[in-house]
PDB file of C-alpha atoms in Angstrom:
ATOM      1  CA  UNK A1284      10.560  58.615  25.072  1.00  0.00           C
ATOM      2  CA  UNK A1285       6.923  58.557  25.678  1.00  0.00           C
ATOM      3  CA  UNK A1286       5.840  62.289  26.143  1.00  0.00           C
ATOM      4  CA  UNK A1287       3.723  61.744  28.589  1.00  0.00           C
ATOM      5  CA  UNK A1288       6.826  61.224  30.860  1.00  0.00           C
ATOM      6  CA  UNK A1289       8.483  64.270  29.455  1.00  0.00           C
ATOM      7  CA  UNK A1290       5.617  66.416  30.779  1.00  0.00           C
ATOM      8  CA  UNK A1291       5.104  67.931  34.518  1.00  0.00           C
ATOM      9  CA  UNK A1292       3.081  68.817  36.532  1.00  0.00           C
ATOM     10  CA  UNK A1293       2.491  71.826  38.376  1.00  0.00           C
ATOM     11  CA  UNK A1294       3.677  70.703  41.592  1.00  0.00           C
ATOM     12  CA  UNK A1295       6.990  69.527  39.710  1.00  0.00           C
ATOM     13  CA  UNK A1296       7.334  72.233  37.475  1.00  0.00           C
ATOM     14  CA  UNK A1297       7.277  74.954  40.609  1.00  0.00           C
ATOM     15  CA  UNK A1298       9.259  72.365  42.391  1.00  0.00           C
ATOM     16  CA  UNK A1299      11.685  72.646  39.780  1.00  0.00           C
ATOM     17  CA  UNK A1300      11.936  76.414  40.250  1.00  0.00           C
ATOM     18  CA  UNK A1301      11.670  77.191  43.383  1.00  0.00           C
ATOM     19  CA  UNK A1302       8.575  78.629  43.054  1.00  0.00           C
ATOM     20  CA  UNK A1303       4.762  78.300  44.418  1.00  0.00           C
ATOM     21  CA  UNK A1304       2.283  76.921  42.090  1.00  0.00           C
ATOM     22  CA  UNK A1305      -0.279  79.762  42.410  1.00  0.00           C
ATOM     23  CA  UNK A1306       2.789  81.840  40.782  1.00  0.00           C
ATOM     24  CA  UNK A1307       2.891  79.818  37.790  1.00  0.00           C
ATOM     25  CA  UNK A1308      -1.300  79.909  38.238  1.00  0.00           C
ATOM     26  CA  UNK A1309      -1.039  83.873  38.383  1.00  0.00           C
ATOM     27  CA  UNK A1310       1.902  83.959  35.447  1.00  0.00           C
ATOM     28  CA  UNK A1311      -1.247  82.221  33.098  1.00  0.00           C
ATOM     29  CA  UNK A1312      -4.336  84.222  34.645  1.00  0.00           C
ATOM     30  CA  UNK A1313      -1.989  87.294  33.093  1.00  0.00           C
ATOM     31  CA  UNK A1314      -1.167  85.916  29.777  1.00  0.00           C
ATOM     32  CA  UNK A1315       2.629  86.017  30.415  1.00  0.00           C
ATOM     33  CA  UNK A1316       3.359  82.045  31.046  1.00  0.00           C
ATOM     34  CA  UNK A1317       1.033  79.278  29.868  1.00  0.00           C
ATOM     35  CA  UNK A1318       1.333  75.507  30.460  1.00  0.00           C
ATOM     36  CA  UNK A1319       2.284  73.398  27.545  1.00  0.00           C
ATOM     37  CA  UNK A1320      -0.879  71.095  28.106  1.00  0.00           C
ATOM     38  CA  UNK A1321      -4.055  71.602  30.273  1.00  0.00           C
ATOM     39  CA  UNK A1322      -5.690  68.012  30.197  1.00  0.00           C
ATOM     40  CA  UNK A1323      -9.255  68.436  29.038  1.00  0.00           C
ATOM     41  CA  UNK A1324     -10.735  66.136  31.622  1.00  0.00           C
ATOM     42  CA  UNK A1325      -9.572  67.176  34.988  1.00  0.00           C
ATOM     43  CA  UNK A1326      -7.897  70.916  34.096  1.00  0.00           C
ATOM     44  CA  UNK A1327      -4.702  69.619  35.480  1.00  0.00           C
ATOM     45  CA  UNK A1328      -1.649  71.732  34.098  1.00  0.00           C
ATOM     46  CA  UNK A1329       1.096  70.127  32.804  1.00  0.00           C
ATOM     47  CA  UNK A1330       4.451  71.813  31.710  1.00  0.00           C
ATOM     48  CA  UNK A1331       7.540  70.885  29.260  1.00  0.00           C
ATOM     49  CA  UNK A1332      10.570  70.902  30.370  1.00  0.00           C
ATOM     50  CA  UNK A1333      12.044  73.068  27.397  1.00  0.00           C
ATOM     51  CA  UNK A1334       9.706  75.440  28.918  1.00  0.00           C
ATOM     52  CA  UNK A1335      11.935  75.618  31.846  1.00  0.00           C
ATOM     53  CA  UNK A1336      14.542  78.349  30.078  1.00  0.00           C
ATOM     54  CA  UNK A1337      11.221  81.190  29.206  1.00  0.00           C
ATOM     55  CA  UNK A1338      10.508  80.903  33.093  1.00  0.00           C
ATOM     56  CA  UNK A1339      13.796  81.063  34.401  1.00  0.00           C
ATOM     57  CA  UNK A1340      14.264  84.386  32.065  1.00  0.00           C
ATOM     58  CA  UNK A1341      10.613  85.715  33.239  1.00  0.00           C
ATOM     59  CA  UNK A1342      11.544  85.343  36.668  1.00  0.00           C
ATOM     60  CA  UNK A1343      15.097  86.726  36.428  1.00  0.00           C
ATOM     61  CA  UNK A1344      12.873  90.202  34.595  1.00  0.00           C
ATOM     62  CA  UNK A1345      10.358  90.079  37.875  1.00  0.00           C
ATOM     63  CA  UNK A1346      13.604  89.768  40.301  1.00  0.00           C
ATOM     64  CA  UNK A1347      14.987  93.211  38.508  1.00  0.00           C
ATOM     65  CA  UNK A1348      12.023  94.874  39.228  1.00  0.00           C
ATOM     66  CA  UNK A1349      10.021  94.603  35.634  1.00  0.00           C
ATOM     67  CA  UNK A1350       6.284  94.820  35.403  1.00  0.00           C
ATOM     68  CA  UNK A1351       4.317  91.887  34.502  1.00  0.00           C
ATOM     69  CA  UNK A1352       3.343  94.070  31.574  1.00  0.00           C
ATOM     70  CA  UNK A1353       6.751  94.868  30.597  1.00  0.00           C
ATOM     71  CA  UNK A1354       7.785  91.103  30.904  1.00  0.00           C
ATOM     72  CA  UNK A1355       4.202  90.137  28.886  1.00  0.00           C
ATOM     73  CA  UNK A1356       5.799  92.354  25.954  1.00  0.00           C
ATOM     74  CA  UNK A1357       9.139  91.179  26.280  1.00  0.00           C
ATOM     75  CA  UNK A1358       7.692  87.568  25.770  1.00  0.00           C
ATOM     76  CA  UNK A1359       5.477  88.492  22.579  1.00  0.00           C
ATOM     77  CA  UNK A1360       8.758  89.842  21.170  1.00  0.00           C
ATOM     78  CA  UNK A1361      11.901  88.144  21.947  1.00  0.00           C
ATOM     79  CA  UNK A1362      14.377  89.386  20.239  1.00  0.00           C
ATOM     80  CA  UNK A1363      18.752  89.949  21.096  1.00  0.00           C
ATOM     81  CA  UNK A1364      18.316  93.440  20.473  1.00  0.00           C
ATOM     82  CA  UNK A1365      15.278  93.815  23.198  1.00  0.00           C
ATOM     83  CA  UNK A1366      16.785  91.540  25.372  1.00  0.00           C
ATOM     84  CA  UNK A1367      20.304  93.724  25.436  1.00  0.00           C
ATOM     85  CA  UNK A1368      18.805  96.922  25.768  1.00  0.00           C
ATOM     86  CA  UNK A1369      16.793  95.361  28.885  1.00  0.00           C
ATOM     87  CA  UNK A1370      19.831  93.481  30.393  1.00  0.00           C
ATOM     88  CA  UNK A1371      21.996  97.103  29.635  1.00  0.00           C
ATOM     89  CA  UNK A1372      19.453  99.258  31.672  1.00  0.00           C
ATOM     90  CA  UNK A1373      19.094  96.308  34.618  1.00  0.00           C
ATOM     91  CA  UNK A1374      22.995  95.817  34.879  1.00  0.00           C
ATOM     92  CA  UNK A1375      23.131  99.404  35.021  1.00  0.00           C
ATOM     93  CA  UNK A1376      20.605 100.031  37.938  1.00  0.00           C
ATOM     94  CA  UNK A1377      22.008  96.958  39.789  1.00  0.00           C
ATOM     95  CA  UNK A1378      25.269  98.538  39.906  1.00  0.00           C
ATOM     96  CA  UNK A1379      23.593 101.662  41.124  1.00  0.00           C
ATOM     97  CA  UNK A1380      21.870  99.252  43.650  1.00  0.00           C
ATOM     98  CA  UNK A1381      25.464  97.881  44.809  1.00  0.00           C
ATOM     99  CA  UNK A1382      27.409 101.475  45.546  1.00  0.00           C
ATOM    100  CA  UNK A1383      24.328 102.249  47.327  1.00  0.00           C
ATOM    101  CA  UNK A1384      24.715  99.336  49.657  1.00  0.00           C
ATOM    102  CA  UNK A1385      28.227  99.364  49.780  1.00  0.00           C
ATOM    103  CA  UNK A1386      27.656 103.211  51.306  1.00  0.00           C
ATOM    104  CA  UNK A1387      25.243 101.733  53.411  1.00  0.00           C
ATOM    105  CA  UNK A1388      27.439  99.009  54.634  1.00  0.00           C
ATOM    106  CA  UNK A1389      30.109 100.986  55.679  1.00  0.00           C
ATOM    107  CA  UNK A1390      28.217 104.047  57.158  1.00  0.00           C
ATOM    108  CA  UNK A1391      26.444 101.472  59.520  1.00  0.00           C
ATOM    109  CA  UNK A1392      29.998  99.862  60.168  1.00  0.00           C
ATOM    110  CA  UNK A1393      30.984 103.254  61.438  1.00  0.00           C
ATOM    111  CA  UNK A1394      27.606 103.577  63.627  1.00  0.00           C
ATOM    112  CA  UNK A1395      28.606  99.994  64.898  1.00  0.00           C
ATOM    113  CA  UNK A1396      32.473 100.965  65.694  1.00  0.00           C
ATOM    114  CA  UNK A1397      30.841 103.713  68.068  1.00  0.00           C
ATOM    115  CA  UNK A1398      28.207 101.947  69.654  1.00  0.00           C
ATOM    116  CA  UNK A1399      30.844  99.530  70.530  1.00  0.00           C
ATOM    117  CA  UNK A1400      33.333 102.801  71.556  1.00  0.00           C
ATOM    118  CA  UNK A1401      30.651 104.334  73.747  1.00  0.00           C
ATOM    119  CA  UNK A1402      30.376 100.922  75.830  1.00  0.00           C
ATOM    120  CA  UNK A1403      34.105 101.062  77.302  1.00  0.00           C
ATOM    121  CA  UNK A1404      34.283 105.105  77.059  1.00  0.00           C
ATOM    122  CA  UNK A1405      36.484 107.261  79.130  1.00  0.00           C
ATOM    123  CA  UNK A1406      35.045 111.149  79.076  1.00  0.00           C
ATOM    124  CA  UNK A1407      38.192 111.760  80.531  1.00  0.00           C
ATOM    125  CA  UNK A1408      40.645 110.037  78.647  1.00  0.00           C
ATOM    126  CA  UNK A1409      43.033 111.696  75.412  1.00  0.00           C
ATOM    127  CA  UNK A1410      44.500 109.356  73.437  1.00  0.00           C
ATOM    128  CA  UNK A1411      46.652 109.105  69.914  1.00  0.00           C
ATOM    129  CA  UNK A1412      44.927 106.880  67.227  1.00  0.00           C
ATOM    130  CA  UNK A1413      46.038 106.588  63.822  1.00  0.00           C
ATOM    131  CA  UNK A1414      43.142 107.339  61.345  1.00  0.00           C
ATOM    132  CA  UNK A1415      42.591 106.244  57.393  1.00  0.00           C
ATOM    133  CA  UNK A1416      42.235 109.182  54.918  1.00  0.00           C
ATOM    134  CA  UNK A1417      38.802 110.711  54.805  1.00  0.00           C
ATOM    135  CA  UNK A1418      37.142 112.549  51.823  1.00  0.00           C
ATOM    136  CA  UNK A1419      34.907 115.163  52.930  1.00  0.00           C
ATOM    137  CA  UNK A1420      32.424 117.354  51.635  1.00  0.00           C
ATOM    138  CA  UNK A1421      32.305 120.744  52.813  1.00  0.00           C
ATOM    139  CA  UNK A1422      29.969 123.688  53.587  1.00  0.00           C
ATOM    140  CA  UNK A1423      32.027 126.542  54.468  1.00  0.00           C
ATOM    141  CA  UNK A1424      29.016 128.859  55.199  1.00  0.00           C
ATOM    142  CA  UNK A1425      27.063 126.197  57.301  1.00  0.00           C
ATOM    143  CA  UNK A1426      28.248 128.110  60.434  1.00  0.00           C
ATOM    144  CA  UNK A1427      28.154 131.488  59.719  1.00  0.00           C
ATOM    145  CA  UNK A1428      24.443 131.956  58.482  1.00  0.00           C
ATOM    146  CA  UNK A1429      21.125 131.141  60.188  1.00  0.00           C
ATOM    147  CA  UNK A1430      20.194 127.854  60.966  1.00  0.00           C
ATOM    148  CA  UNK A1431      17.922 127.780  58.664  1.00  0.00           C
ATOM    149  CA  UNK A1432      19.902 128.598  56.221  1.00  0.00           C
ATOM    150  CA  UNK A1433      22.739 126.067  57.706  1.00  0.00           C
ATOM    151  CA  UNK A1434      20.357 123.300  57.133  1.00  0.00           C
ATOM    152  CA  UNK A1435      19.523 124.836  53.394  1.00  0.00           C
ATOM    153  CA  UNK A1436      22.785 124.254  52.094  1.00  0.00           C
ATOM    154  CA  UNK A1437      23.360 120.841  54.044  1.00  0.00           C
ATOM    155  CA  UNK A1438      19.990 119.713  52.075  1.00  0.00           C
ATOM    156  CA  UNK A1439      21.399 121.540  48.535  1.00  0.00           C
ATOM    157  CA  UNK A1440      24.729 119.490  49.573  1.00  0.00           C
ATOM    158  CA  UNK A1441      23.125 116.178  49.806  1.00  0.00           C
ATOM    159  CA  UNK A1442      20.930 116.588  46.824  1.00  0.00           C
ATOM    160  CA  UNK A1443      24.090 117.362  44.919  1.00  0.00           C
ATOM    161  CA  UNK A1444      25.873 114.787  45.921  1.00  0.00           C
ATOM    162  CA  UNK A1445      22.880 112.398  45.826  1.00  0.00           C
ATOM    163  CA  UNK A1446      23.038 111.182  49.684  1.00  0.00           C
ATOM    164  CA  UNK A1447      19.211 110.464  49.656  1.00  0.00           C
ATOM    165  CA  UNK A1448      19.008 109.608  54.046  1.00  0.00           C
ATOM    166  CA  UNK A1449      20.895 111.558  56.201  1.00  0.00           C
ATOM    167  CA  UNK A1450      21.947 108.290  58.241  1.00  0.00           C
ATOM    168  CA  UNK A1451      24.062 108.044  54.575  1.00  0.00           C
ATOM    169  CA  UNK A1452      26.461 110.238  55.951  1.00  0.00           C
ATOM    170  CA  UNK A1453      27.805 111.322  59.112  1.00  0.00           C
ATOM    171  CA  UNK A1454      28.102 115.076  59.823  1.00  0.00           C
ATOM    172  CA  UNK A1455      30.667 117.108  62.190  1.00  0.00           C
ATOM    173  CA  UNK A1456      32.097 120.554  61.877  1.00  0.00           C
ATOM    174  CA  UNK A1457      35.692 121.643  61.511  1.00  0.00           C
ATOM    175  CA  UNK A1458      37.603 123.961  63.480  1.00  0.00           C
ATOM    176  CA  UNK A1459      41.377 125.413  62.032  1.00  0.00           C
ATOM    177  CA  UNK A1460      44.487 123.820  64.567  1.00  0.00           C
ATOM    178  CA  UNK A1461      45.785 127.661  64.137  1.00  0.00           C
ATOM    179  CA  UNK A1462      42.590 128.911  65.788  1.00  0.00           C
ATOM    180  CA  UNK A1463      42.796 126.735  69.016  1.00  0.00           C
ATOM    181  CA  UNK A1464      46.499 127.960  69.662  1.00  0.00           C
ATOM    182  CA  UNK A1465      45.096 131.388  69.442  1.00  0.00           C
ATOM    183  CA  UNK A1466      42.270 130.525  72.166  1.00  0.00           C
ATOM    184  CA  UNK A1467      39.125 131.268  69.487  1.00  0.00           C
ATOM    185  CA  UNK A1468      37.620 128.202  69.839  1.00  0.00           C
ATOM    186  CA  UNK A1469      34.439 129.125  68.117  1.00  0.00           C
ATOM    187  CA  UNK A1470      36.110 129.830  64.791  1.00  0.00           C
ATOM    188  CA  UNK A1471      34.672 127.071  62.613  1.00  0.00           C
ATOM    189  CA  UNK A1472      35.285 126.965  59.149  1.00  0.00           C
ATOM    190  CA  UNK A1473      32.241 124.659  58.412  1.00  0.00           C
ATOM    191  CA  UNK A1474      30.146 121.885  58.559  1.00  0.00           C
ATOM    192  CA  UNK A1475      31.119 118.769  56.838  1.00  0.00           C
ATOM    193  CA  UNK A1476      29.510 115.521  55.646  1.00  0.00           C
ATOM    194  CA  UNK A1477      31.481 111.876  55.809  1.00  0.00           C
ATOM    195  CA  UNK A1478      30.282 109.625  52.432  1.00  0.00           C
ATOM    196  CA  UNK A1479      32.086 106.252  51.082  1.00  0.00           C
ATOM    197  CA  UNK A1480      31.529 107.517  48.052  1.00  0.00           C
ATOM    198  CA  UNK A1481      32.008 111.352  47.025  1.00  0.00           C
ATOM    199  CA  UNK A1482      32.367 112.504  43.295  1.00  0.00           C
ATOM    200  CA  UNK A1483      34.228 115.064  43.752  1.00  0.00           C
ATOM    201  CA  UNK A1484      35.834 116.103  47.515  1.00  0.00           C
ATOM    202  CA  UNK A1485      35.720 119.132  48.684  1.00  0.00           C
ATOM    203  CA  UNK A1486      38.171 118.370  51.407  1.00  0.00           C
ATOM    204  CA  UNK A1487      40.690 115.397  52.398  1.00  0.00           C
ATOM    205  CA  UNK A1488      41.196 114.672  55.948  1.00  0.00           C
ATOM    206  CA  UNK A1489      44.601 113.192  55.548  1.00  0.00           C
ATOM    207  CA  UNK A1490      45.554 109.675  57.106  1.00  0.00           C
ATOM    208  CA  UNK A1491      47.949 110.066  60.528  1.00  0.00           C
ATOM    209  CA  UNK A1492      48.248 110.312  63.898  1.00  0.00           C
ATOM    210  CA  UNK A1493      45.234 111.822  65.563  1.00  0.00           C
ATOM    211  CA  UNK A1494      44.876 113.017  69.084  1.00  0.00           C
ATOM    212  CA  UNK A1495      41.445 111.462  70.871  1.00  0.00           C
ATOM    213  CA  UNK A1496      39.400 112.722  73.026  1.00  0.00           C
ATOM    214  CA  UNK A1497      35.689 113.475  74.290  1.00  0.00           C
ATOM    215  CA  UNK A1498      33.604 116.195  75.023  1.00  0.00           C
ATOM    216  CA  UNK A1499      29.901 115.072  76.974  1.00  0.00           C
ATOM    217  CA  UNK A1500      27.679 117.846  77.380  1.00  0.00           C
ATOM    218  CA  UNK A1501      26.252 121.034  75.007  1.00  0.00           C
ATOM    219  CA  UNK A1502      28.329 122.508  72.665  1.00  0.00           C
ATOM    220  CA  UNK A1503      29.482 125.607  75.404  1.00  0.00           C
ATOM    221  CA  UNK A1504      31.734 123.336  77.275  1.00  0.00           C
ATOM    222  CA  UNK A1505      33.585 122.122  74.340  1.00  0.00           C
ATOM    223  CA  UNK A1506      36.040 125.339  74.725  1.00  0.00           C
ATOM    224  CA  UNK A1507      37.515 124.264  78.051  1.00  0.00           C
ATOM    225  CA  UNK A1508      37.811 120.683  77.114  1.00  0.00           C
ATOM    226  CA  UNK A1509      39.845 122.149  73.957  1.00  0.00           C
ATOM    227  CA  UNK A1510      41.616 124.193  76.687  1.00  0.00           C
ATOM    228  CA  UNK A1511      42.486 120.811  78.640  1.00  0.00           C
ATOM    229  CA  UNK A1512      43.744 119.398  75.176  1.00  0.00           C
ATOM    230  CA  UNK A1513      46.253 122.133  74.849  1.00  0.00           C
ATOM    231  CA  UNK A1514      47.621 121.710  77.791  1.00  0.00           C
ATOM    232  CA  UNK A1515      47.984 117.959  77.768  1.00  0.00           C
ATOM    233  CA  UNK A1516      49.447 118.604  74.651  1.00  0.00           C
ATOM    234  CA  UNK A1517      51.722 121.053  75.512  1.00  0.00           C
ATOM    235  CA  UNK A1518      52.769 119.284  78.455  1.00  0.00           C
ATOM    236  CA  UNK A1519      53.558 116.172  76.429  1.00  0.00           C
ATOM    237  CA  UNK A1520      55.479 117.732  73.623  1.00  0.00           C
ATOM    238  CA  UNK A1521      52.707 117.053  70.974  1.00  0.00           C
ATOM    239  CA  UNK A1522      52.262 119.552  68.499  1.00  0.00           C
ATOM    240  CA  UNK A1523      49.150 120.324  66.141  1.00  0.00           C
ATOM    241  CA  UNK A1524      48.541 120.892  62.288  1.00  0.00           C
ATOM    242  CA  UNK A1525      45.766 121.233  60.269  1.00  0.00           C
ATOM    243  CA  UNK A1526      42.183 121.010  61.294  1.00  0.00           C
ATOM    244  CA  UNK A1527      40.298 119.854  64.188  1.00  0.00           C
ATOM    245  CA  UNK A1528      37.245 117.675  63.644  1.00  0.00           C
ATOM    246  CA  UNK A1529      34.386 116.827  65.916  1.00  0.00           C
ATOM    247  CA  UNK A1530      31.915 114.534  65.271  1.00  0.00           C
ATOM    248  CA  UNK A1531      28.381 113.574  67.267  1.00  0.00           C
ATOM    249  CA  UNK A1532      28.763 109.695  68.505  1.00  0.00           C
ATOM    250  CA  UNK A1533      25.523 109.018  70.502  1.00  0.00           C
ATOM    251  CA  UNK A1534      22.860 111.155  68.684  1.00  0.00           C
ATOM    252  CA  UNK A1535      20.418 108.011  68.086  1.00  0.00           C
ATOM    253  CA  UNK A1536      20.466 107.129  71.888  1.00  0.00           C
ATOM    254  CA  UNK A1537      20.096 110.842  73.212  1.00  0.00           C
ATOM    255  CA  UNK A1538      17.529 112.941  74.175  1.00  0.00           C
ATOM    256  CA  UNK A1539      19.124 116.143  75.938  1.00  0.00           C
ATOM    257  CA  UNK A1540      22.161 117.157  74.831  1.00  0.00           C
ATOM    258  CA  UNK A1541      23.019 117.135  78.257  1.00  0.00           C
ATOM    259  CA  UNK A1542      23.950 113.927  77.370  1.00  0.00           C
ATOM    260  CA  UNK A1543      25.118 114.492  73.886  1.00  0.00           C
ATOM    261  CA  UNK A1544      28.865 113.216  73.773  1.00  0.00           C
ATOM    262  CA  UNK A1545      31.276 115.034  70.525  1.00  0.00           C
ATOM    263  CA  UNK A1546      34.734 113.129  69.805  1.00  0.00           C
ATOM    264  CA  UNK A1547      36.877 115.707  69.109  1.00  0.00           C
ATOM    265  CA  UNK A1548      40.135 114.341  66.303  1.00  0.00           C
ATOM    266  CA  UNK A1549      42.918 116.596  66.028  1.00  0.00           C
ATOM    267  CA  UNK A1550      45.772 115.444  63.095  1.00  0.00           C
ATOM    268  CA  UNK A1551      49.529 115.612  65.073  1.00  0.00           C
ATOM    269  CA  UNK A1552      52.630 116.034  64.078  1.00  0.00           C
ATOM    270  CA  UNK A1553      54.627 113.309  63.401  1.00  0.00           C
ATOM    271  CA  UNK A1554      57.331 113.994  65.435  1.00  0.00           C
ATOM    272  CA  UNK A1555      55.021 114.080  68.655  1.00  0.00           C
ATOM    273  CA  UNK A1556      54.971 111.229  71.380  1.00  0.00           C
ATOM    274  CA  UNK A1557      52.273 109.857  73.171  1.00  0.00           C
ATOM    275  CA  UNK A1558      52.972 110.729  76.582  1.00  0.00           C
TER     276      UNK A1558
END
């Protein structure tokens, strides 16, 4: 075959990748990708096809993030052993890249389930839902200190678990069932952060049966609504174990807490009905 057929041109070569031609213009302005044949009489770039495989590899090193520099020295030294430890590092950060959006996924999935919750919301209603298992991470001093120093060991709690945004988590405070039956609802035992992904759990909200309800307002009415819980509870035969969680749902769409709206989760027995 004539090699003058064998040979493309820019516009078919970038064609050919998916690419634009002033990319394969800037690759040979840096030095990292030259065309086979520049035609001495018009400047017109031509490329090989065989060529095709060193692009393909440059452009897989620019999608995971290498510098032009790093992929110019890559390209002066091709070698398996390079080309491993490169691929070993990339794979590595990728997967790094795919728990973090995994977290992300399923954090904003949660958002989502309460934006669509807070459309058909009842303030007044209590339900029983049954709830997945949780793994939470805990501050147990979060309550009792300063707020300052509440929001110091949230931050040393996220840095140690490596939750870089706080949207990467959602945040609520727990409150012992055995404290509610003896009318101290103030008794936190601490502050807690939701993740996908914990390394090591500080606390497991168990999967079950979980009384429902709301609580719109500050945080000093959420006492009589727990009061209003006990005695629907206590009028339907359901009995309590464990903790009680409540969790912020409407945060992001709030100004006043006025407004603010805490779902309150408490695990039942499962002996209890839903009346």
């Amino acid at each position: 075959m004539n090699e003058k057929i064998k040979r493309l041109s820019i516009g078919q070569f970038a064609a050919l990748h998916r690419i634009n031609k002033k990319t394969l213009m800037w690759y040979d302005e840096k030095g990292v990708f030259q065309p086979a044949e520049i035609d001495p009489e018009n400047g017109y770039r031509y490329y090989s096809y065989q060529q095709s495989t060193l692009l393909e590899t440059i452009l897989m090193l620019r999608e995971l993030g290498l510098s032009l520099k790093e992929i110019g020295s890559f390209v002066e030294n091709r070698s398996a052993e390079r080309m491993e430890q490169i691929l070993g590092e990339q794979l590595e950060q990728v997967e790094k890249n795919i728990r973090h959006l995994y977290t992300v996924s399923q954090v904003l999935a949660s958002y989502r389930q309460d934006m669509r919750d807070l459309q058909g919301i009842d303030l007044e209603a209590i339900t029983l839902v049954e709830q997945p298992e949780k793994s939470l991470i805990t501050i147990p001093d979060g309550l009792q200190v300063s707020f300052e120093k509440g929001v110091e060991c949230v931050l040393t709690e996220r840095a140690c678990h490596q939750i870089k945004r706080m949207y990467h988590t959602r945040y609520g405070s727990i409150i012992p069932v055995s404290k509610l039956y003896e009318g101290d609802f103030e008794a936190y035992s601490s502050i807690f952060m939701e993740c996908v992904q914990i390394t090591e759990a500080t606390h497991i909200r168990k999967a079950g049966i979980y009384l429902q309800a709301y609580c719109k307002g500050d945080w000093d009415r959420l006492p009589a609504r727990y009061e209003e819980i006990l005695v629907y509870a206590a009028r339907h035969g359901i009995q309590f174990e464990g903790d009680a969680y409540e969790t912020g749902i409407n945060a992001m769409l709030v100004d006043s807490m006025e407004d603010y709206i805490t779902k309150i989760e408490i695990p039942v027995r499962v002996s209890a009905k839903n009346g």
